[in-house]
PDB file of C-alpha atoms in Angstrom:
ATOM      1  CA  MET U   1     -16.095 -28.973  21.583  1.00 84.00           C
ATOM      2  CA  PRO U   2     -13.896 -30.023  23.981  1.00 91.00           C
ATOM      3  CA  GLU U   3     -14.710 -30.781  26.882  1.00 96.00           C
ATOM      4  CA  GLY U   4     -14.587 -29.436  30.347  1.00 94.00           C
ATOM      5  CA  PRO U   5     -11.123 -32.143  31.162  1.00 96.00           C
ATOM      6  CA  SER U   6     -10.013 -30.990  27.982  1.00 95.00           C
ATOM      7  CA  VAL U   7     -10.080 -27.414  28.354  1.00 95.00           C
ATOM      8  CA  ARG U   8      -8.714 -28.798  31.815  1.00 95.00           C
ATOM      9  CA  LYS U   9      -5.434 -29.899  29.851  1.00 96.00           C
ATOM     10  CA  PHE U  10      -5.447 -26.774  27.745  1.00 96.00           C
ATOM     11  CA  HIS U  11      -5.251 -23.935  30.922  1.00 96.00           C
ATOM     12  CA  HIS U  12      -2.614 -26.285  32.335  1.00 96.00           C
ATOM     13  CA  LEU U  13      -0.251 -25.823  29.099  1.00 96.00           C
ATOM     14  CA  VAL U  14      -1.028 -23.712  29.027  1.00 97.00           C
ATOM     15  CA  SER U  15      -0.013 -21.269  32.340  1.00 97.00           C
ATOM     16  CA  PRO U  16       3.810 -21.568  32.414  1.00 97.00           C
ATOM     17  CA  PHE U  17       3.173 -19.267  29.931  1.00 97.00           C
ATOM     18  CA  VAL U  18       2.726 -16.671  32.246  1.00 97.00           C
ATOM     19  CA  GLY U  19       4.701 -13.763  33.211  1.00 95.00           C
ATOM     20  CA  GLN U  20       6.110 -13.587  30.477  1.00 97.00           C
ATOM     21  CA  GLN U  21       5.798 -10.867  27.085  1.00 96.00           C
ATOM     22  CA  VAL U  22       4.562 -11.493  23.785  1.00 97.00           C
ATOM     23  CA  VAL U  23       7.634 -10.785  21.217  1.00 97.00           C
ATOM     24  CA  LYS U  24       5.558 -11.911  17.636  1.00 97.00           C
ATOM     25  CA  THR U  25       2.274 -13.463  16.583  1.00 97.00           C
ATOM     26  CA  GLY U  26       0.807 -15.309  14.018  1.00 96.00           C
ATOM     27  CA  GLY U  27      -1.946 -16.686  12.475  1.00 95.00           C
ATOM     28  CA  SER U  28      -5.199 -16.445  10.686  1.00 94.00           C
ATOM     29  CA  SER U  29      -8.190 -14.974  13.134  1.00 92.00           C
ATOM     30  CA  LYS U  30      -9.622 -11.586  10.710  1.00 89.00           C
ATOM     31  CA  LYS U  31     -11.235 -11.183  14.278  1.00 89.00           C
ATOM     32  CA  LEU U  32      -9.297 -10.260  15.834  1.00 89.00           C
ATOM     33  CA  ASN U  33      -6.010  -8.903  14.938  1.00 92.00           C
ATOM     34  CA  PRO U  34      -2.771 -11.176  15.845  1.00 95.00           C
ATOM     35  CA  THR U  35      -0.393  -7.721  16.605  1.00 93.00           C
ATOM     36  CA  SER U  36      -2.674  -6.332  18.765  1.00 93.00           C
ATOM     37  CA  PHE U  37      -1.132  -8.781  20.996  1.00 95.00           C
ATOM     38  CA  GLN U  38       2.374  -7.679  20.537  1.00 95.00           C
ATOM     39  CA  SER U  39       4.662  -6.825  23.318  1.00 95.00           C
ATOM     40  CA  LEU U  40       1.399  -7.530  25.906  1.00 95.00           C
ATOM     41  CA  TRP U  41       2.425  -9.661  28.770  1.00 96.00           C
ATOM     42  CA  LEU U  42       0.021 -12.957  29.718  1.00 96.00           C
ATOM     43  CA  GLN U  43      -1.445 -12.240  33.509  1.00 94.00           C
ATOM     44  CA  ASP U  44      -3.071 -14.376  34.203  1.00 94.00           C
ATOM     45  CA  THR U  45      -5.533 -18.480  33.134  1.00 94.00           C
ATOM     46  CA  GLN U  46      -8.335 -18.988  34.043  1.00 92.00           C
ATOM     47  CA  VAL U  47     -11.132 -22.363  33.052  1.00 91.00           C
ATOM     48  CA  HIS U  48     -14.864 -21.759  32.986  1.00 82.00           C
ATOM     49  CA  GLY U  49     -16.279 -24.873  32.073  1.00 88.00           C
ATOM     50  CA  LYS U  50     -14.962 -25.439  28.058  1.00 92.00           C
ATOM     51  CA  LYS U  51     -13.978 -21.764  28.222  1.00 91.00           C
ATOM     52  CA  LEU U  52     -10.806 -20.521  28.483  1.00 95.00           C
ATOM     53  CA  PHE U  53      -9.447 -17.100  29.894  1.00 94.00           C
ATOM     54  CA  LEU U  54      -6.436 -15.812  28.868  1.00 96.00           C
ATOM     55  CA  ARG U  55      -5.522 -12.150  30.848  1.00 95.00           C
ATOM     56  CA  PHE U  56      -3.261  -9.945  29.141  1.00 95.00           C
ATOM     57  CA  ASP U  57      -1.355  -6.222  30.502  1.00 92.00           C
ATOM     58  CA  PRO U  58       0.895  -3.200  29.182  1.00 90.00           C
ATOM     59  CA  ASP U  59       3.680  -3.867  31.209  1.00 79.00           C
ATOM     60  CA  GLU U  60       5.223  -7.124  33.516  1.00 69.00           C
ATOM     61  CA  GLU U  61       3.662  -5.107  37.250  1.00 61.00           C
ATOM     62  CA  THR U  62       1.192  -7.559  38.162  1.00 51.00           C
ATOM     63  CA  VAL U  63       0.336 -11.054  37.239  1.00 50.00           C
ATOM     64  CA  SER U  64      -2.421 -12.956  38.821  1.00 49.00           C
ATOM     65  CA  LEU U  65      -2.503 -16.566  40.443  1.00 45.00           C
ATOM     66  CA  GLY U  66      -5.012 -19.384  40.020  1.00 46.00           C
ATOM     67  CA  ASN U  67      -8.098 -18.487  39.563  1.00 41.00           C
ATOM     68  CA  SER U  68      -8.424 -14.931  41.538  1.00 38.00           C
ATOM     69  CA  PRO U  69      -8.965 -12.302  39.280  1.00 34.00           C
ATOM     70  CA  LEU U  70      -7.338  -9.895  41.329  1.00 31.00           C
ATOM     71  CA  SER U  71      -3.288  -9.343  40.732  1.00 30.00           C
ATOM     72  CA  GLU U  72      -0.492  -8.327  43.127  1.00 32.00           C
ATOM     73  CA  PRO U  73       2.489  -5.576  42.190  1.00 31.00           C
ATOM     74  CA  LEU U  74       5.777  -7.437  41.677  1.00 32.00           C
ATOM     75  CA  ARG U  75       8.832  -6.532  41.356  1.00 32.00           C
ATOM     76  CA  LYS U  76      10.905  -6.488  38.330  1.00 33.00           C
ATOM     77  CA  GLY U  77      12.774 -10.255  38.169  1.00 38.00           C
ATOM     78  CA  GLU U  78       9.522 -12.000  40.666  1.00 39.00           C
ATOM     79  CA  GLN U  79       8.224 -13.130  36.495  1.00 37.00           C
ATOM     80  CA  LYS U  80       9.558 -16.094  36.565  1.00 38.00           C
ATOM     81  CA  ASP U  81       9.324 -16.995  40.141  1.00 44.00           C
ATOM     82  CA  LYS U  82       5.555 -16.312  40.489  1.00 39.00           C
ATOM     83  CA  ALA U  83       5.024 -17.753  36.809  1.00 38.00           C
ATOM     84  CA  ARG U  84       6.462 -21.586  38.288  1.00 41.00           C
ATOM     85  CA  HIS U  85       4.499 -21.135  41.184  1.00 41.00           C
ATOM     86  CA  HIS U  86       1.497 -19.948  38.982  1.00 39.00           C
ATOM     87  CA  GLN U  87       2.026 -23.497  37.263  1.00 39.00           C
ATOM     88  CA  GLU U  88       1.408 -25.216  40.787  1.00 42.00           C
ATOM     89  CA  ALA U  89      -1.626 -23.360  41.930  1.00 41.00           C
ATOM     90  CA  SER U  90      -3.180 -24.385  38.565  1.00 40.00           C
ATOM     91  CA  ASP U  91      -2.141 -28.280  38.838  1.00 39.00           C
ATOM     92  CA  GLN U  92      -4.274 -27.636  41.920  1.00 42.00           C
ATOM     93  CA  SER U  93      -6.604 -25.896  39.913  1.00 39.00           C
ATOM     94  CA  SER U  94      -7.779 -28.924  37.193  1.00 37.00           C
ATOM     95  CA  ARG U  95      -8.948 -30.636  40.351  1.00 37.00           C
ATOM     96  CA  SER U  96     -11.201 -27.700  41.435  1.00 34.00           C
ATOM     97  CA  PRO U  97     -11.625 -24.820  39.236  1.00 34.00           C
ATOM     98  CA  GLY U  98     -14.655 -22.588  39.119  1.00 33.00           C
ATOM     99  CA  GLY U  99     -18.466 -22.685  37.352  1.00 33.00           C
ATOM    100  CA  ASP U 100     -20.246 -21.907  35.719  1.00 32.00           C
ATOM    101  CA  SER U 101     -22.616 -19.258  36.476  1.00 30.00           C
ATOM    102  CA  ALA U 102     -26.766 -19.648  36.749  1.00 29.00           C
ATOM    103  CA  VAL U 103     -27.040 -18.563  32.912  1.00 31.00           C
ATOM    104  CA  PRO U 104     -29.050 -19.833  30.096  1.00 35.00           C
ATOM    105  CA  SER U 105     -26.816 -23.065  28.562  1.00 41.00           C
ATOM    106  CA  GLY U 106     -24.414 -22.064  26.246  1.00 45.00           C
ATOM    107  CA  ASP U 107     -24.384 -18.730  28.021  1.00 44.00           C
ATOM    108  CA  ASP U 108     -21.709 -17.062  30.291  1.00 42.00           C
ATOM    109  CA  GLY U 109     -24.017 -14.064  30.944  1.00 39.00           C
ATOM    110  CA  LEU U 110     -21.104 -11.830  30.863  1.00 43.00           C
ATOM    111  CA  GLN U 111     -19.958  -9.458  28.302  1.00 43.00           C
ATOM    112  CA  CYS U 112     -17.087  -9.241  25.781  1.00 48.00           C
ATOM    113  CA  LEU U 113     -15.873  -6.119  23.689  1.00 50.00           C
ATOM    114  CA  ALA U 114     -16.658  -6.032  19.690  1.00 45.00           C
ATOM    115  CA  GLY U 115     -13.884  -5.079  17.984  1.00 51.00           C
ATOM    116  CA  ASP U 116      -9.790  -6.516  17.479  1.00 55.00           C
ATOM    117  CA  SER U 117      -8.008  -5.313  20.287  1.00 57.00           C
ATOM    118  CA  PRO U 118      -8.942  -4.770  24.035  1.00 57.00           C
ATOM    119  CA  ALA U 119     -10.444  -0.981  24.789  1.00 51.00           C
ATOM    120  CA  GLY U 120      -7.858   1.455  26.447  1.00 52.00           C
ATOM    121  CA  GLY U 121      -8.261   1.225  30.470  1.00 50.00           C
ATOM    122  CA  ALA U 122     -10.122  -1.918  30.122  1.00 51.00           C
ATOM    123  CA  GLU U 123      -9.068  -5.560  32.033  1.00 58.00           C
ATOM    124  CA  ARG U 124      -7.936  -7.629  28.394  1.00 86.00           C
ATOM    125  CA  TRP U 125      -8.818 -11.028  29.446  1.00 93.00           C
ATOM    126  CA  LEU U 126      -9.532 -12.817  26.534  1.00 95.00           C
ATOM    127  CA  GLN U 127     -12.169 -15.223  26.453  1.00 94.00           C
ATOM    128  CA  VAL U 128     -11.154 -18.797  24.088  1.00 95.00           C
ATOM    129  CA  ARG U 129     -14.802 -21.142  23.116  1.00 94.00           C
ATOM    130  CA  PHE U 130     -13.168 -24.128  21.318  1.00 95.00           C
ATOM    131  CA  GLY U 131     -14.861 -25.478  18.181  1.00 91.00           C
ATOM    132  CA  LEU U 132     -15.017 -29.275  17.722  1.00 87.00           C
ATOM    133  CA  PHE U 133     -11.923 -30.170  16.933  1.00 89.00           C
ATOM    134  CA  GLY U 134      -9.643 -27.089  18.664  1.00 94.00           C
ATOM    135  CA  SER U 135      -6.931 -27.419  20.137  1.00 96.00           C
ATOM    136  CA  ILE U 136      -3.534 -25.468  21.886  1.00 96.00           C
ATOM    137  CA  TRP U 137      -0.531 -26.896  20.473  1.00 96.00           C
ATOM    138  CA  VAL U 138       2.876 -26.212  22.655  1.00 97.00           C
ATOM    139  CA  ASN U 139       6.540 -24.912  20.930  1.00 96.00           C
ATOM    140  CA  GLU U 140       5.103 -27.399  17.516  1.00 95.00           C
ATOM    141  CA  PHE U 141       2.843 -27.381  15.376  1.00 94.00           C
ATOM    142  CA  SER U 142      -0.566 -29.094  13.938  1.00 92.00           C
ATOM    143  CA  ARG U 143       0.131 -31.287  11.447  1.00 89.00           C
ATOM    144  CA  ALA U 144      -2.056 -33.263   8.529  1.00 83.00           C
ATOM    145  CA  LYS U 145      -3.224 -36.728   9.930  1.00 82.00           C
ATOM    146  CA  LYS U 146      -5.409 -37.335   6.363  1.00 80.00           C
ATOM    147  CA  ALA U 147      -5.752 -35.883   2.693  1.00 77.00           C
ATOM    148  CA  ASN U 148      -8.703 -33.603   2.871  1.00 75.00           C
ATOM    149  CA  LYS U 149     -11.472 -34.294   0.933  1.00 77.00           C
ATOM    150  CA  ARG U 150      -9.449 -32.932  -2.684  1.00 78.00           C
ATOM    151  CA  GLY U 151      -6.355 -35.139  -1.766  1.00 78.00           C
ATOM    152  CA  ASP U 152      -4.702 -32.567  -0.248  1.00 82.00           C
ATOM    153  CA  TRP U 153      -2.105 -33.365   2.839  1.00 82.00           C
ATOM    154  CA  ARG U 154      -3.306 -29.733   3.685  1.00 84.00           C
ATOM    155  CA  ASP U 155      -1.791 -28.494   7.744  1.00 89.00           C
ATOM    156  CA  PRO U 156      -4.457 -27.095   9.796  1.00 89.00           C
ATOM    157  CA  ILE U 157      -3.753 -23.320  10.171  1.00 93.00           C
ATOM    158  CA  PRO U 158      -3.789 -22.036  13.497  1.00 96.00           C
ATOM    159  CA  ARG U 159      -5.857 -19.271  14.635  1.00 95.00           C
ATOM    160  CA  LEU U 160      -3.168 -16.958  16.728  1.00 97.00           C
ATOM    161  CA  VAL U 161       0.190 -17.939  17.412  1.00 97.00           C
ATOM    162  CA  LEU U 162       2.346 -15.489  20.071  1.00 98.00           C
ATOM    163  CA  HIS U 163       5.760 -16.032  20.818  1.00 98.00           C
ATOM    164  CA  PHE U 164       7.539 -15.783  23.893  1.00 97.00           C
ATOM    165  CA  SER U 165       9.910 -14.083  25.604  1.00 95.00           C
ATOM    166  CA  GLY U 166      10.993 -17.008  27.557  1.00 94.00           C
ATOM    167  CA  SER U 167      11.435 -18.449  23.719  1.00 91.00           C
ATOM    168  CA  GLY U 168       8.455 -20.539  23.781  1.00 97.00           C
ATOM    169  CA  PHE U 169       4.993 -20.169  21.590  1.00 98.00           C
ATOM    170  CA  LEU U 170       1.343 -21.504  21.767  1.00 98.00           C
ATOM    171  CA  ALA U 171      -1.247 -21.897  18.790  1.00 97.00           C
ATOM    172  CA  PHE U 172      -4.714 -21.578  18.625  1.00 97.00           C
ATOM    173  CA  TYR U 173      -6.947 -23.786  16.486  1.00 97.00           C
ATOM    174  CA  ASN U 174     -10.523 -23.191  15.384  1.00 94.00           C
ATOM    175  CA  CYS U 175     -11.631 -21.404  18.173  1.00 95.00           C
ATOM    176  CA  GLN U 176     -13.759 -17.668  18.527  1.00 94.00           C
ATOM    177  CA  MET U 177     -12.233 -15.153  20.553  1.00 95.00           C
ATOM    178  CA  THR U 178     -13.283 -12.495  21.918  1.00 92.00           C
ATOM    179  CA  TRP U 179     -11.940  -9.813  24.590  1.00 92.00           C
ATOM    180  CA  ARG U 180     -13.659  -9.516  27.631  1.00 87.00           C
ATOM    181  CA  ILE U 181     -14.571  -5.826  29.800  1.00 78.00           C
ATOM    182  CA  SER U 182     -14.799  -7.739  32.759  1.00 80.00           C
ATOM    183  CA  SER U 183     -12.674 -10.410  34.683  1.00 80.00           C
ATOM    184  CA  PRO U 184     -14.434 -13.744  35.225  1.00 82.00           C
ATOM    185  CA  VAL U 185     -15.485 -14.284  38.283  1.00 73.00           C
ATOM    186  CA  PHE U 186     -17.311 -18.108  39.098  1.00 77.00           C
ATOM    187  CA  SER U 187     -18.782 -20.224  41.351  1.00 77.00           C
ATOM    188  CA  PRO U 188     -17.668 -23.453  41.347  1.00 84.00           C
ATOM    189  CA  ALA U 189     -20.785 -24.721  42.405  1.00 91.00           C
ATOM    190  CA  SER U 190     -21.515 -26.306  38.877  1.00 91.00           C
ATOM    191  CA  ASP U 191     -18.202 -27.086  37.582  1.00 90.00           C
ATOM    192  CA  ILE U 192     -18.630 -30.753  37.205  1.00 93.00           C
ATOM    193  CA  LEU U 193     -14.565 -31.358  38.456  1.00 92.00           C
ATOM    194  CA  SER U 194     -14.689 -28.736  41.198  1.00 87.00           C
ATOM    195  CA  GLU U 195     -15.001 -30.402  44.768  1.00 85.00           C
ATOM    196  CA  LYS U 196     -17.179 -27.494  45.581  1.00 88.00           C
ATOM    197  CA  PHE U 197     -19.996 -29.357  42.398  1.00 91.00           C
ATOM    198  CA  HIS U 198     -23.225 -28.779  43.865  1.00 93.00           C
ATOM    199  CA  ARG U 199     -24.250 -32.516  43.873  1.00 94.00           C
ATOM    200  CA  GLY U 200     -28.418 -30.903  45.936  1.00 95.00           C
ATOM    201  CA  GLN U 201     -28.400 -28.131  42.575  1.00 95.00           C
ATOM    202  CA  ALA U 202     -27.467 -30.860  40.232  1.00 96.00           C
ATOM    203  CA  LEU U 203     -29.747 -33.524  41.434  1.00 97.00           C
ATOM    204  CA  GLU U 204     -33.065 -30.223  41.444  1.00 97.00           C
ATOM    205  CA  ALA U 205     -32.299 -29.844  38.223  1.00 97.00           C
ATOM    206  CA  LEU U 206     -32.455 -33.392  36.653  1.00 97.00           C
ATOM    207  CA  GLY U 207     -35.654 -34.185  38.707  1.00 97.00           C
ATOM    208  CA  ARG U 208     -37.540 -31.743  36.575  1.00 95.00           C
ATOM    209  CA  GLU U 209     -40.130 -33.463  33.808  1.00 94.00           C
ATOM    210  CA  GLN U 210     -38.068 -33.203  31.325  1.00 95.00           C
ATOM    211  CA  PRO U 211     -36.039 -35.718  29.189  1.00 96.00           C
ATOM    212  CA  VAL U 212     -32.720 -36.239  31.507  1.00 97.00           C
ATOM    213  CA  CYS U 213     -30.203 -35.637  27.890  1.00 97.00           C
ATOM    214  CA  TYR U 214     -31.685 -32.388  27.885  1.00 97.00           C
ATOM    215  CA  THR U 215     -30.091 -31.649  31.495  1.00 97.00           C
ATOM    216  CA  LEU U 216     -27.277 -32.986  31.498  1.00 98.00           C
ATOM    217  CA  LEU U 217     -25.578 -30.890  28.684  1.00 96.00           C
ATOM    218  CA  ASP U 218     -27.221 -27.305  30.571  1.00 95.00           C
ATOM    219  CA  GLN U 219     -23.763 -25.648  31.789  1.00 93.00           C
ATOM    220  CA  ARG U 220     -25.965 -23.706  34.843  1.00 92.00           C
ATOM    221  CA  TYR U 221     -25.960 -27.328  36.487  1.00 94.00           C
ATOM    222  CA  PHE U 222     -23.058 -29.494  34.415  1.00 96.00           C
ATOM    223  CA  SER U 223     -20.528 -26.914  33.757  1.00 94.00           C
ATOM    224  CA  GLY U 224     -18.049 -28.462  31.638  1.00 95.00           C
ATOM    225  CA  LEU U 225     -20.212 -31.840  30.795  1.00 97.00           C
ATOM    226  CA  GLY U 226     -20.715 -32.514  26.993  1.00 96.00           C
ATOM    227  CA  ASN U 227     -21.366 -35.108  24.995  1.00 97.00           C
ATOM    228  CA  ILE U 228     -19.545 -37.200  25.500  1.00 97.00           C
ATOM    229  CA  ILE U 229     -20.288 -37.782  29.276  1.00 98.00           C
ATOM    230  CA  LYS U 230     -23.553 -36.998  28.564  1.00 98.00           C
ATOM    231  CA  ASN U 231     -23.870 -40.547  26.348  1.00 98.00           C
ATOM    232  CA  GLU U 232     -21.411 -42.615  28.580  1.00 98.00           C
ATOM    233  CA  ALA U 233     -22.787 -41.462  32.454  1.00 98.00           C
ATOM    234  CA  LEU U 234     -26.318 -42.319  31.086  1.00 98.00           C
ATOM    235  CA  PHE U 235     -25.000 -46.280  29.616  1.00 98.00           C
ATOM    236  CA  ARG U 236     -23.127 -46.092  33.103  1.00 98.00           C
ATOM    237  CA  ALA U 237     -26.168 -45.319  35.147  1.00 98.00           C
ATOM    238  CA  GLY U 238     -28.885 -47.335  32.764  1.00 98.00           C
ATOM    239  CA  ILE U 239     -31.381 -44.545  31.871  1.00 98.00           C
ATOM    240  CA  HIS U 240     -32.395 -43.935  28.463  1.00 98.00           C
ATOM    241  CA  PRO U 241     -31.931 -40.507  27.760  1.00 97.00           C
ATOM    242  CA  LEU U 242     -35.319 -39.537  27.055  1.00 97.00           C
ATOM    243  CA  SER U 243     -36.184 -40.440  30.292  1.00 96.00           C
ATOM    244  CA  PRO U 244     -37.980 -37.819  31.938  1.00 96.00           C
ATOM    245  CA  GLY U 245     -35.647 -37.022  35.479  1.00 96.00           C
ATOM    246  CA  SER U 246     -39.204 -36.729  37.207  1.00 95.00           C
ATOM    247  CA  LEU U 247     -39.557 -40.685  36.609  1.00 95.00           C
ATOM    248  CA  LEU U 248     -36.157 -41.441  38.388  1.00 95.00           C
ATOM    249  CA  GLY U 249     -35.789 -41.993  41.758  1.00 94.00           C
ATOM    250  CA  LEU U 250     -33.502 -39.928  44.022  1.00 96.00           C
ATOM    251  CA  PRO U 251     -30.847 -43.218  43.751  1.00 97.00           C
ATOM    252  CA  ARG U 252     -31.011 -43.726  40.135  1.00 97.00           C
ATOM    253  CA  LEU U 253     -30.834 -39.771  39.763  1.00 98.00           C
ATOM    254  CA  GLU U 254     -27.836 -40.016  42.334  1.00 98.00           C
ATOM    255  CA  ALA U 255     -25.948 -42.866  40.571  1.00 98.00           C
ATOM    256  CA  LEU U 256     -25.810 -41.193  37.465  1.00 98.00           C
ATOM    257  CA  VAL U 257     -24.705 -37.320  39.024  1.00 98.00           C
ATOM    258  CA  ASP U 258     -22.256 -40.128  40.314  1.00 97.00           C
ATOM    259  CA  HIS U 259     -21.521 -41.375  37.019  1.00 98.00           C
ATOM    260  CA  VAL U 260     -20.629 -37.884  35.858  1.00 97.00           C
ATOM    261  CA  ALA U 261     -18.449 -37.114  38.339  1.00 96.00           C
ATOM    262  CA  ALA U 262     -16.370 -40.198  38.404  1.00 96.00           C
ATOM    263  CA  PHE U 263     -16.182 -40.600  34.473  1.00 97.00           C
ATOM    264  CA  SER U 264     -15.567 -36.718  33.999  1.00 96.00           C
ATOM    265  CA  ALA U 265     -12.419 -37.009  36.465  1.00 95.00           C
ATOM    266  CA  ASP U 266     -10.872 -40.649  35.507  1.00 96.00           C
ATOM    267  CA  TRP U 267     -10.431 -38.555  31.703  1.00 96.00           C
ATOM    268  CA  LEU U 268      -8.689 -35.386  33.196  1.00 95.00           C
ATOM    269  CA  LEU U 269      -6.370 -37.625  35.093  1.00 95.00           C
ATOM    270  CA  GLY U 270      -5.882 -39.609  31.168  1.00 95.00           C
ATOM    271  CA  LYS U 271      -5.594 -36.247  29.768  1.00 94.00           C
ATOM    272  CA  PHE U 272      -2.894 -35.780  32.516  1.00 93.00           C
ATOM    273  CA  GLN U 273      -1.383 -39.183  32.330  1.00 94.00           C
ATOM    274  CA  GLY U 274      -1.432 -38.887  28.297  1.00 90.00           C
ATOM    275  CA  THR U 275      -3.755 -42.680  28.464  1.00 91.00           C
ATOM    276  CA  GLN U 276      -7.118 -42.548  25.466  1.00 87.00           C
ATOM    277  CA  GLN U 277     -10.023 -42.668  27.829  1.00 87.00           C
ATOM    278  CA  HIS U 278     -12.132 -45.709  26.865  1.00 92.00           C
ATOM    279  CA  THR U 279     -15.798 -45.335  26.219  1.00 96.00           C
ATOM    280  CA  GLN U 280     -18.637 -47.335  26.331  1.00 98.00           C
ATOM    281  CA  ILE U 281     -21.215 -46.470  24.304  1.00 98.00           C
ATOM    282  CA  TYR U 282     -20.454 -43.545  22.421  1.00 98.00           C
ATOM    283  CA  GLN U 283     -20.279 -44.156  18.682  1.00 97.00           C
ATOM    284  CA  LYS U 284     -20.765 -47.766  19.305  1.00 97.00           C
ATOM    285  CA  GLU U 285     -22.139 -49.850  17.726  1.00 97.00           C
ATOM    286  CA  GLN U 286     -22.794 -52.464  19.925  1.00 97.00           C
ATOM    287  CA  CYS U 287     -22.623 -52.123  23.684  1.00 98.00           C
ATOM    288  CA  PRO U 288     -21.039 -54.356  26.015  1.00 97.00           C
ATOM    289  CA  SER U 289     -23.276 -57.069  26.185  1.00 97.00           C
ATOM    290  CA  GLY U 290     -23.260 -57.144  22.440  1.00 97.00           C
ATOM    291  CA  HIS U 291     -26.743 -55.756  21.933  1.00 98.00           C
ATOM    292  CA  PRO U 292     -27.369 -53.239  18.582  1.00 98.00           C
ATOM    293  CA  VAL U 293     -26.940 -49.279  19.974  1.00 98.00           C
ATOM    294  CA  VAL U 294     -29.333 -47.023  19.033  1.00 98.00           C
ATOM    295  CA  ARG U 295     -28.005 -43.026  17.445  1.00 98.00           C
ATOM    296  CA  GLU U 296     -30.235 -40.493  17.637  1.00 97.00           C
ATOM    297  CA  ALA U 297     -29.928 -37.074  17.364  1.00 97.00           C
ATOM    298  CA  LEU U 298     -31.954 -35.820  20.666  1.00 97.00           C
ATOM    299  CA  GLY U 299     -32.064 -32.242  22.034  1.00 95.00           C
ATOM    300  CA  PRO U 300     -35.360 -29.992  22.952  1.00 93.00           C
ATOM    301  CA  PRO U 301     -37.759 -28.700  20.512  1.00 92.00           C
ATOM    302  CA  GLY U 302     -36.534 -25.975  18.668  1.00 90.00           C
ATOM    303  CA  GLY U 303     -32.525 -26.655  20.402  1.00 91.00           C
ATOM    304  CA  PHE U 304     -29.516 -27.870  19.375  1.00 91.00           C
ATOM    305  CA  GLN U 305     -30.391 -31.985  17.871  1.00 95.00           C
ATOM    306  CA  ARG U 306     -27.295 -34.425  19.717  1.00 96.00           C
ATOM    307  CA  LEU U 307     -26.516 -36.960  18.293  1.00 97.00           C
ATOM    308  CA  THR U 308     -27.070 -39.940  21.107  1.00 98.00           C
ATOM    309  CA  TRP U 309     -26.123 -43.228  21.629  1.00 98.00           C
ATOM    310  CA  TRP U 310     -28.245 -46.191  23.667  1.00 98.00           C
ATOM    311  CA  CYS U 311     -28.938 -49.264  24.240  1.00 98.00           C
ATOM    312  CA  PRO U 312     -32.101 -50.330  24.291  1.00 97.00           C
ATOM    313  CA  GLN U 313     -32.071 -53.286  27.135  1.00 97.00           C
ATOM    314  CA  CYS U 314     -29.282 -51.957  29.443  1.00 98.00           C
ATOM    315  CA  GLN U 315     -31.691 -48.507  29.420  1.00 97.00           C
ATOM    316  CA  PRO U 316     -34.854 -49.109  29.447  1.00 95.00           C
ATOM    317  CA  ARG U 317     -37.321 -46.097  28.155  1.00 90.00           C
ATOM    318  CA  LEU U 318     -39.718 -44.814  31.515  1.00 82.00           C
ATOM    319  CA  SER U 319     -42.489 -42.847  29.832  1.00 68.00           C
ATOM    320  CA  ALA U 320     -44.924 -40.807  31.836  1.00 60.00           C
ATOM    321  CA  GLY U 321     -48.106 -42.789  33.610  1.00 55.00           C
ATOM    322  CA  GLU U 322     -45.076 -45.486  35.587  1.00 56.00           C
ATOM    323  CA  PRO U 323     -43.886 -45.497  38.968  1.00 53.00           C
ATOM    324  CA  LYS U 324     -40.618 -43.756  39.955  1.00 57.00           C
ATOM    325  CA  GLN U 325     -38.499 -45.878  39.369  1.00 54.00           C
ATOM    326  CA  VAL U 326     -35.617 -46.673  42.682  1.00 52.00           C
ATOM    327  CA  GLN U 327     -31.949 -48.085  41.892  1.00 52.00           C
ATOM    328  CA  PRO U 328     -31.951 -51.929  42.937  1.00 49.00           C
ATOM    329  CA  SER U 329     -30.170 -53.157  46.064  1.00 45.00           C
TER     330      SER U 329
END
């Protein structure tokens, strides 16, 4: 699943379409009928961790800016200017977007509508959750990069295609879409890409007895953090993924949070600059020092197991009974 930096980039790509009307639809979605978007106006776009939210309305009289769920009336002819200003707000929101609320990992605690179209009178907020290879393409379609298992070179089929009155279009791939019954309201405290990210809350969560690799993926405290960021931050901090947080001293936990924030910010910057993010341990056979890397699926008992890479020499494991480790000066 795309992590926070990738979803922020998707948010940036969608933002220029705010203030435009859907004039043509397509796609393979069975849960949502693509034709239900016909003639709707895209009024706002927001980002929440690994999720994207799009607000649609049957008329053009209200458009929201940035991450505010409120809308303001517009006079006719102002939509283009408002969309331009929204793009500027989007650039700012990529540095300080909203975060997850305090709910269990993987659940934002917000209700969604059943069915394939928004209910009459309800705010039309579309929630988009991306799959492993989920993406958004602008004014072009994704093309096959290699043959499938049958040897066919078949292009991916978009889940949803929205053509807008400004002549451009958006194509959504490998994603789950549902209508919400309320506007998204977020706290930035848990968002790893927000200037208001609450380090104290994150450190308190990491200090628990459970392995730190479990806590890092908890979206209540690290919204937008996924498997790549987890692996890279742990390696750069020199911490074994199964080390209980309670055995790590505060300086080491602070260093881990620092690496989470730094790697995420660098990744986001690379997304906008069109550069490939450099990884040191994720999917590697050797660490930068030449040591063999171990790969194993790790996760809480009964929970989802995620492939994890670590270097036993650079990331020694701690066990119960050992004194807390302190970051060397």
